[in-house]
Amino acid sequence: MLAHRLQLYLFGDHSYILFKWRDNTVVQSSLKINAYI
């Protein structure tokens, strides 16, 4: 596992993924996806 902590936030078709690494560096990436849950 590369990410120490993974948080996924879904806002309609937009999802925001927050990766918290072991050195407390937070990397945010925004994705345009079609989520059917």
Short mmCIF file of N, CA and C in Angstrom, two decimals:
data_model
loop_
_atom_site.label_atom_id
_atom_site.label_comp_id
_atom_site.label_asym_id
_atom_site.label_seq_id
_atom_site.Cartn_x
_atom_site.Cartn_y
_atom_site.Cartn_z
N MET A 1 0.85 -1.18 0.00
CA MET A 1 0.00 0.00 0.00
C MET A 1 0.88 1.24 0.00
N LEU A 2 0.65 2.09 -0.98
CA LEU A 2 1.45 3.31 -1.05
C LEU A 2 0.94 4.38 -0.09
N ALA A 3 -0.35 4.45 0.05
CA ALA A 3 -0.94 5.48 0.90
C ALA A 3 -1.14 4.96 2.32
N HIS A 4 -0.73 5.77 3.28
CA HIS A 4 -0.95 5.41 4.68
C HIS A 4 -2.42 5.57 5.03
N ARG A 5 -3.05 6.58 4.44
CA ARG A 5 -4.47 6.81 4.68
C ARG A 5 -5.11 7.32 3.39
N LEU A 6 -6.26 6.75 3.05
CA LEU A 6 -6.94 7.13 1.82
C LEU A 6 -8.36 7.56 2.13
N GLN A 7 -8.70 8.77 1.65
CA GLN A 7 -10.04 9.27 1.84
C GLN A 7 -10.64 9.62 0.49
N LEU A 8 -11.82 9.11 0.23
CA LEU A 8 -12.48 9.35 -1.05
C LEU A 8 -13.77 10.13 -0.82
N TYR A 9 -13.87 11.25 -1.50
CA TYR A 9 -15.05 12.09 -1.38
C TYR A 9 -15.75 12.16 -2.73
N LEU A 10 -17.01 11.80 -2.75
CA LEU A 10 -17.77 11.81 -3.99
C LEU A 10 -18.75 12.97 -4.01
N PHE A 11 -18.66 13.77 -5.05
CA PHE A 11 -19.60 14.87 -5.24
C PHE A 11 -20.19 14.75 -6.64
N GLY A 12 -21.27 14.01 -6.77
CA GLY A 12 -21.86 13.78 -8.07
C GLY A 12 -20.91 13.02 -8.97
N ASP A 13 -20.51 13.64 -10.08
CA ASP A 13 -19.57 12.99 -10.99
C ASP A 13 -18.12 13.34 -10.66
N HIS A 14 -17.92 14.21 -9.67
CA HIS A 14 -16.56 14.62 -9.31
C HIS A 14 -16.15 13.92 -8.02
N SER A 15 -14.97 13.37 -8.01
CA SER A 15 -14.46 12.71 -6.81
C SER A 15 -13.13 13.33 -6.42
N TYR A 16 -12.95 13.55 -5.14
CA TYR A 16 -11.72 14.13 -4.64
C TYR A 16 -11.04 13.11 -3.74
N ILE A 17 -9.79 12.80 -4.09
CA ILE A 17 -9.06 11.78 -3.36
C ILE A 17 -7.92 12.43 -2.58
N LEU A 18 -7.90 12.20 -1.27
CA LEU A 18 -6.84 12.73 -0.43
C LEU A 18 -5.93 11.60 0.04
N PHE A 19 -4.65 11.73 -0.29
CA PHE A 19 -3.67 10.76 0.16
C PHE A 19 -2.83 11.38 1.28
N LYS A 20 -2.80 10.71 2.42
CA LYS A 20 -1.94 11.18 3.51
C LYS A 20 -0.79 10.21 3.66
N TRP A 21 0.42 10.69 3.35
CA TRP A 21 1.59 9.83 3.38
C TRP A 21 2.15 9.75 4.79
N ARG A 22 3.10 8.89 4.98
CA ARG A 22 3.69 8.67 6.30
C ARG A 22 4.49 9.90 6.76
N ASP A 23 4.91 10.74 5.80
CA ASP A 23 5.63 11.96 6.18
C ASP A 23 4.68 13.14 6.34
N ASN A 24 3.37 12.81 6.51
CA ASN A 24 2.33 13.81 6.75
C ASN A 24 2.16 14.77 5.57
N THR A 25 2.58 14.34 4.38
CA THR A 25 2.37 15.15 3.19
C THR A 25 1.04 14.75 2.56
N VAL A 26 0.20 15.73 2.33
CA VAL A 26 -1.13 15.46 1.78
C VAL A 26 -1.14 15.80 0.30
N VAL A 27 -1.50 14.82 -0.51
CA VAL A 27 -1.59 15.01 -1.95
C VAL A 27 -3.05 14.89 -2.36
N GLN A 28 -3.54 15.93 -3.04
CA GLN A 28 -4.94 15.92 -3.46
C GLN A 28 -5.01 15.84 -4.98
N SER A 29 -5.86 14.95 -5.45
CA SER A 29 -6.09 14.84 -6.89
C SER A 29 -7.57 14.80 -7.16
N SER A 30 -7.99 15.54 -8.18
CA SER A 30 -9.41 15.56 -8.52
C SER A 30 -9.64 14.75 -9.79
N LEU A 31 -10.66 13.91 -9.77
CA LEU A 31 -10.94 13.04 -10.90
C LEU A 31 -12.37 13.25 -11.38
N LYS A 32 -12.55 13.17 -12.69
CA LYS A 32 -13.88 13.21 -13.27
C LYS A 32 -14.28 11.78 -13.60
N ILE A 33 -15.18 11.22 -12.77
CA ILE A 33 -15.56 9.82 -12.96
C ILE A 33 -17.06 9.68 -12.99
N ASN A 34 -17.51 8.54 -13.44
CA ASN A 34 -18.92 8.19 -13.36
C ASN A 34 -19.07 7.12 -12.29
N ALA A 35 -19.61 7.52 -11.15
CA ALA A 35 -19.73 6.59 -10.02
C ALA A 35 -21.16 6.11 -9.90
N TYR A 36 -21.30 4.80 -9.89
CA TYR A 36 -22.62 4.19 -9.69
C TYR A 36 -22.55 3.31 -8.46
N ILE A 37 -23.05 3.82 -7.34
CA ILE A 37 -22.96 3.09 -6.08
C ILE A 37 -24.37 2.73 -5.61
#
